[in-house]
Structures are given as structure tokens and as C-alpha cells.
Tab-separated table of C-alpha atoms in Angstrom:
chain	number	residue	atom	x	y	z
A	29	MET	CA	43.009	-37.290	172.936
A	30	ARG	CA	45.794	-38.857	170.892
A	31	SER	CA	49.234	-37.534	171.763
A	32	GLU	CA	51.391	-35.618	169.282
A	33	ASN	CA	54.012	-38.366	169.495
A	34	ALA	CA	51.402	-40.969	168.601
A	35	GLY	CA	50.412	-38.908	165.584
A	36	ARG	CA	54.012	-38.646	164.420
A	37	GLN	CA	54.455	-42.401	164.904
A	38	LEU	CA	51.360	-43.072	162.794
A	39	SER	CA	52.700	-40.761	160.098
A	40	ARG	CA	56.046	-42.580	160.100
A	41	THR	CA	54.249	-45.931	159.935
A	42	ARG	CA	52.131	-44.841	156.983
A	43	ARG	CA	55.160	-43.423	155.205
A	44	ALA	CA	57.057	-46.667	155.749
A	45	ARG	CA	54.138	-48.700	154.405
A	46	ARG	CA	53.943	-46.497	151.305
A	47	GLU	CA	57.684	-46.909	150.772
A	48	ASP	CA	57.303	-50.696	151.080
A	49	VAL	CA	54.590	-50.684	148.403
A	50	VAL	CA	56.642	-48.510	146.052
A	51	ALA	CA	59.671	-50.796	146.504
A	52	ALA	CA	57.459	-53.803	145.786
A	53	ALA	CA	56.086	-52.163	142.646
A	54	VAL	CA	59.631	-51.458	141.448
A	55	ALA	CA	60.583	-55.101	142.023
A	56	VAL	CA	57.548	-56.497	140.183
A	57	LEU	CA	57.834	-54.077	137.258
A	58	ASP	CA	61.557	-54.688	136.835
A	59	ARG	CA	61.393	-58.457	137.250
A	60	ASP	CA	58.050	-59.412	135.693
A	61	GLY	CA	57.105	-56.504	133.415
A	62	PHE	CA	54.220	-54.077	133.212
A	63	PRO	CA	51.388	-56.557	132.412
A	64	ALA	CA	52.246	-58.590	135.527
A	65	ALA	CA	52.275	-55.561	137.844
A	66	SER	CA	48.757	-55.958	139.202
A	67	LEU	CA	47.724	-54.632	142.593
A	68	GLU	CA	47.589	-58.223	143.819
A	69	ALA	CA	51.153	-58.898	142.665
A	70	ILE	CA	52.447	-55.660	144.168
A	71	ALA	CA	50.662	-56.354	147.445
A	72	GLY	CA	52.062	-59.890	147.562
A	73	GLU	CA	55.583	-58.595	146.943
A	74	ALA	CA	55.105	-56.078	149.771
A	75	GLY	CA	53.779	-58.749	152.129
A	76	THR	CA	50.416	-57.046	152.488
A	77	THR	CA	46.944	-57.064	150.945
A	78	LYS	CA	45.399	-55.363	147.949
A	79	GLY	CA	43.089	-53.520	150.344
A	80	THR	CA	46.052	-52.081	152.220
A	81	VAL	CA	47.634	-50.885	148.990
A	82	LEU	CA	44.376	-49.208	147.983
A	83	TYR	CA	44.075	-47.643	151.429
A	84	HIS	CA	47.459	-45.961	151.021
A	85	PHE	CA	47.290	-45.113	147.315
A	86	GLY	CA	43.696	-45.344	146.112
A	87	SER	CA	44.545	-46.890	142.717
A	88	LYS	CA	47.194	-48.732	140.746
A	89	GLN	CA	47.823	-45.561	138.754
A	90	ALA	CA	48.657	-43.740	141.983
A	91	VAL	CA	51.204	-46.457	142.805
A	92	TYR	CA	52.803	-45.934	139.403
A	93	GLU	CA	52.862	-42.172	139.952
A	94	ALA	CA	54.642	-42.739	143.266
A	95	VAL	CA	57.222	-44.993	141.572
A	96	VAL	CA	57.990	-42.269	139.010
A	97	ALA	CA	58.012	-39.424	141.531
A	98	GLY	CA	60.183	-41.426	143.913
A	99	LEU	CA	62.873	-41.906	141.276
A	100	PHE	CA	62.943	-38.255	140.261
A	101	ASP	CA	62.892	-36.981	143.846
A	102	ALA	CA	65.728	-39.296	144.849
A	103	GLY	CA	67.736	-38.371	141.769
A	104	THR	CA	67.294	-34.662	142.395
A	105	ALA	CA	68.425	-34.992	146.015
A	106	TYR	CA	71.405	-37.171	145.046
A	107	MET	CA	72.626	-34.786	142.356
A	108	THR	CA	71.872	-31.499	144.095
A	109	ALA	CA	73.943	-32.301	147.183
A	110	ARG	CA	76.944	-33.196	145.040
A	111	ILE	CA	76.648	-30.278	142.620
A	112	LEU	CA	76.358	-27.751	145.446
A	113	ALA	CA	79.497	-29.176	147.042
A	114	ALA	CA	81.494	-28.789	143.813
A	115	GLU	CA	83.849	-25.827	143.474
A	116	GLY	CA	84.035	-23.969	140.184
A	117	HIS	CA	82.065	-24.158	136.954
A	118	ARG	CA	84.035	-26.979	135.352
A	119	GLU	CA	83.885	-29.114	138.472
A	120	ARG	CA	80.126	-28.500	138.666
A	121	LEU	CA	79.766	-29.690	135.070
A	122	HIS	CA	81.830	-32.799	135.797
A	123	VAL	CA	79.782	-33.547	138.898
A	124	TYR	CA	76.490	-32.942	137.069
A	125	ILE	CA	77.359	-35.589	134.492
A	126	GLU	CA	79.026	-38.020	136.905
A	127	SER	CA	76.334	-37.870	139.585
A	128	ASN	CA	73.490	-38.266	137.098
A	129	LEU	CA	75.050	-41.300	135.434
A	130	ARG	CA	76.118	-42.783	138.776
A	131	PHE	CA	72.581	-42.444	140.119
A	132	ILE	CA	71.201	-44.263	137.072
A	133	ALA	CA	73.705	-47.097	137.546
A	134	GLU	CA	73.000	-47.396	141.276
A	135	HIS	CA	69.211	-47.364	140.794
A	136	ALA	CA	68.955	-49.467	137.640
A	137	ARG	CA	65.936	-51.469	138.832
A	138	HIS	CA	63.980	-48.339	139.669
A	139	VAL	CA	64.963	-46.761	136.337
A	140	SER	CA	63.826	-49.916	134.522
A	141	ALA	CA	60.494	-49.834	136.366
A	142	VAL	CA	59.908	-46.221	135.337
A	143	HIS	CA	60.767	-47.069	131.724
A	144	ARG	CA	58.113	-49.771	131.764
A	145	ILE	CA	55.512	-47.425	133.210
A	146	VAL	CA	56.276	-44.772	130.593
A	147	GLU	CA	56.292	-47.241	127.692
A	148	ASN	CA	52.905	-48.677	128.670
A	149	SER	CA	51.023	-45.701	130.049
A	150	GLY	CA	51.994	-42.882	127.713
A	151	ARG	CA	52.928	-40.822	130.749
A	152	ARG	CA	55.260	-37.905	130.014
A	153	VAL	CA	58.095	-37.687	132.542
A	154	GLU	CA	60.491	-35.186	130.973
A	155	ASP	CA	61.927	-32.616	133.348
A	156	ASP	CA	61.335	-29.238	131.696
A	157	THR	CA	63.913	-27.629	133.992
A	158	ALA	CA	66.808	-29.966	133.154
A	159	VAL	CA	68.083	-28.311	129.969
A	160	PRO	CA	67.652	-24.692	131.164
A	161	GLY	CA	69.336	-25.516	134.479
A	162	LEU	CA	72.292	-27.180	132.796
A	163	ALA	CA	72.516	-24.383	130.219
A	164	GLY	CA	72.714	-21.982	133.168
A	165	ILE	CA	75.799	-23.782	134.507
A	166	LEU	CA	77.411	-23.556	131.081
A	167	THR	CA	76.498	-19.898	130.580
A	168	ALA	CA	77.895	-18.935	133.978
A	169	GLY	CA	81.134	-20.709	133.126
A	170	GLN	CA	81.383	-18.848	129.825
A	171	LYS	CA	80.839	-15.492	131.506
A	172	ASP	CA	83.681	-16.235	133.924
A	173	GLY	CA	85.986	-17.329	131.103
A	174	VAL	CA	86.117	-20.990	132.138
A	175	PHE	CA	84.325	-22.454	129.116
A	176	GLY	CA	84.816	-21.769	125.423
A	177	ASP	CA	82.510	-20.312	122.799
A	178	PHE	CA	79.492	-22.541	122.097
A	179	ASP	CA	75.701	-22.463	122.310
A	180	PRO	CA	74.908	-23.488	125.919
A	181	GLU	CA	71.442	-24.765	125.052
A	182	ILE	CA	72.694	-27.075	122.297
A	183	VAL	CA	75.491	-28.458	124.477
A	184	ALA	CA	73.019	-28.911	127.339
A	185	LEU	CA	70.709	-30.832	124.999
A	186	ALA	CA	73.634	-33.030	123.929
A	187	ILE	CA	74.567	-33.788	127.537
A	188	ARG	CA	70.958	-34.638	128.372
A	189	ALA	CA	70.770	-36.912	125.309
A	190	VAL	CA	73.815	-38.864	126.520
A	191	ILE	CA	72.389	-39.151	130.040
A	192	ASP	CA	68.893	-40.121	128.885
A	193	GLY	CA	70.357	-42.677	126.479
A	194	ALA	CA	72.462	-44.110	129.287
A	195	SER	CA	69.334	-44.737	131.344
A	196	PHE	CA	68.336	-47.332	128.726
A	197	TYR	CA	71.831	-48.609	127.920
A	198	PHE	CA	72.898	-49.098	131.537
A	199	THR	CA	69.732	-50.974	132.492
A	200	ALA	CA	69.932	-53.216	129.410
A	201	ASN	CA	73.617	-54.024	129.992
A	202	PRO	CA	74.168	-54.721	133.688
A	203	ASP	CA	77.747	-55.939	133.195
A	204	LEU	CA	79.057	-52.667	131.789
A	205	ASP	CA	82.154	-51.015	133.188
A	206	ILE	CA	80.189	-48.076	134.583
A	207	ASP	CA	83.248	-46.189	135.781
A	208	HIS	CA	84.705	-46.267	132.269
A	209	HIS	CA	81.478	-45.022	130.686
A	210	ILE	CA	81.151	-42.190	133.185
A	211	ALA	CA	84.779	-41.145	132.756
A	212	GLU	CA	84.404	-41.107	128.961
A	213	ALA	CA	81.219	-39.024	129.121
A	214	VAL	CA	82.886	-36.501	131.427
A	215	ARG	CA	85.948	-36.333	129.161
A	216	LEU	CA	83.797	-35.900	126.040
A	217	PHE	CA	82.033	-32.831	127.384
A	218	ASP	CA	85.164	-31.512	129.052
A	219	ARG	CA	86.640	-31.294	125.559
A	220	ALA	CA	83.429	-29.953	124.027
A	221	THR	CA	83.322	-27.036	126.468
A	222	ALA	CA	87.047	-26.284	126.577
A	223	LYS	CA	88.443	-22.925	125.485
A	224	GLU	CA	90.335	-23.025	122.218
A	225	ALA	CA	94.088	-22.896	122.591
A	226	VAL	CA	95.577	-19.550	121.674
A	227	SER	CA	98.229	-19.911	118.953
């Protein structure tokens, strides 16, 4: 009978192999484009065989799904940890914007790979929880008197539009001053959500 430790080791090995294939797919998609991202090319980039890729994923489409899911899962984990550590509604808003844009900048190749999958497969990758979740942060801040009078859903949509646009702009312009762009985005929405001065 196989030991429990052996089973865990096998699981770790399979997980590592899947991660290698996903990383290889990101590299091929970003560097060579969607038409070049065949199973053979992905396998070669990963230093393995097409059969091994199919063993772990079953199809090229499943590899693409893993590339997309991997980006969103990593982004969620990256942002959530930082937002939860923020104190106060305004700081949470700042961190929401900063962490999302910073993640895009730090994972530009993966973002580019997902763009290429979406553009060529027609896959819908919008997060239906993003706007309501952000609107919730804004609404809570209004109730506590931190933010001014505005429609939280519209402002949340505007913030998401800036972030989603940045995912294309950042990846197309690798020499940007990312810190400047992030600071300006934070300042823009800091002003947009501020309480009006009392005369």
C-alpha cells in the first residue's frame, strides 16, 4: 500500500508539473502570439512532451483555462491580503486601486497571455463581483462619513474602467513610470470620492 507521504509527494509533483506547463503557455503566448501556442510549442517550452501536457490537462483549451484562472486567482490573493490589512475606508480604496494596478505591472506577461486568449477564443473573463464589491467599499465609506455624495456604482465602474484599461496600456508600454501612473490614479479617485468642503 502506498504511504500517505508518497501520495502527498505525487500530488506536489503533479501540481508542480501543471504550474510548469502554465508558465510555459504564458511565455509562448506572450512572446510568440496565440497562433504559435500549439501544444507542441508549450510542451517544448516546458521541457516536456505533448503527451505529458495532455496527461495533466486533457486539451489545449484546458491549458488556456488554467492560464486565465491562474492570473485571476493570483490577483485575488495579492489584492485581498493587502486590502484586508488596510485601515479605514479611504485607505482600503487607495490599496484597492494601487494593488490592482501593481499586480498588473508585476505580471505583465501573464496579463498579455490572457489578453491573447480572450481576443482569439471569445472567452468571457469579466469578474461579475468586481463592481459590486468595490461599490460596497464606497458605500460603507459614505455611511461612515468618510466619502462624499456620489453614486457608488458609477464610481466603481469608473475605477474598474481605469484598471481594465491599464491592463492593456501597461503591457503595451513596458517602459512606463508605473509608480507615477498608480499615484495619479489613486489621486484621481481620492478627489472624486472626497467630501465637499463646507463654506
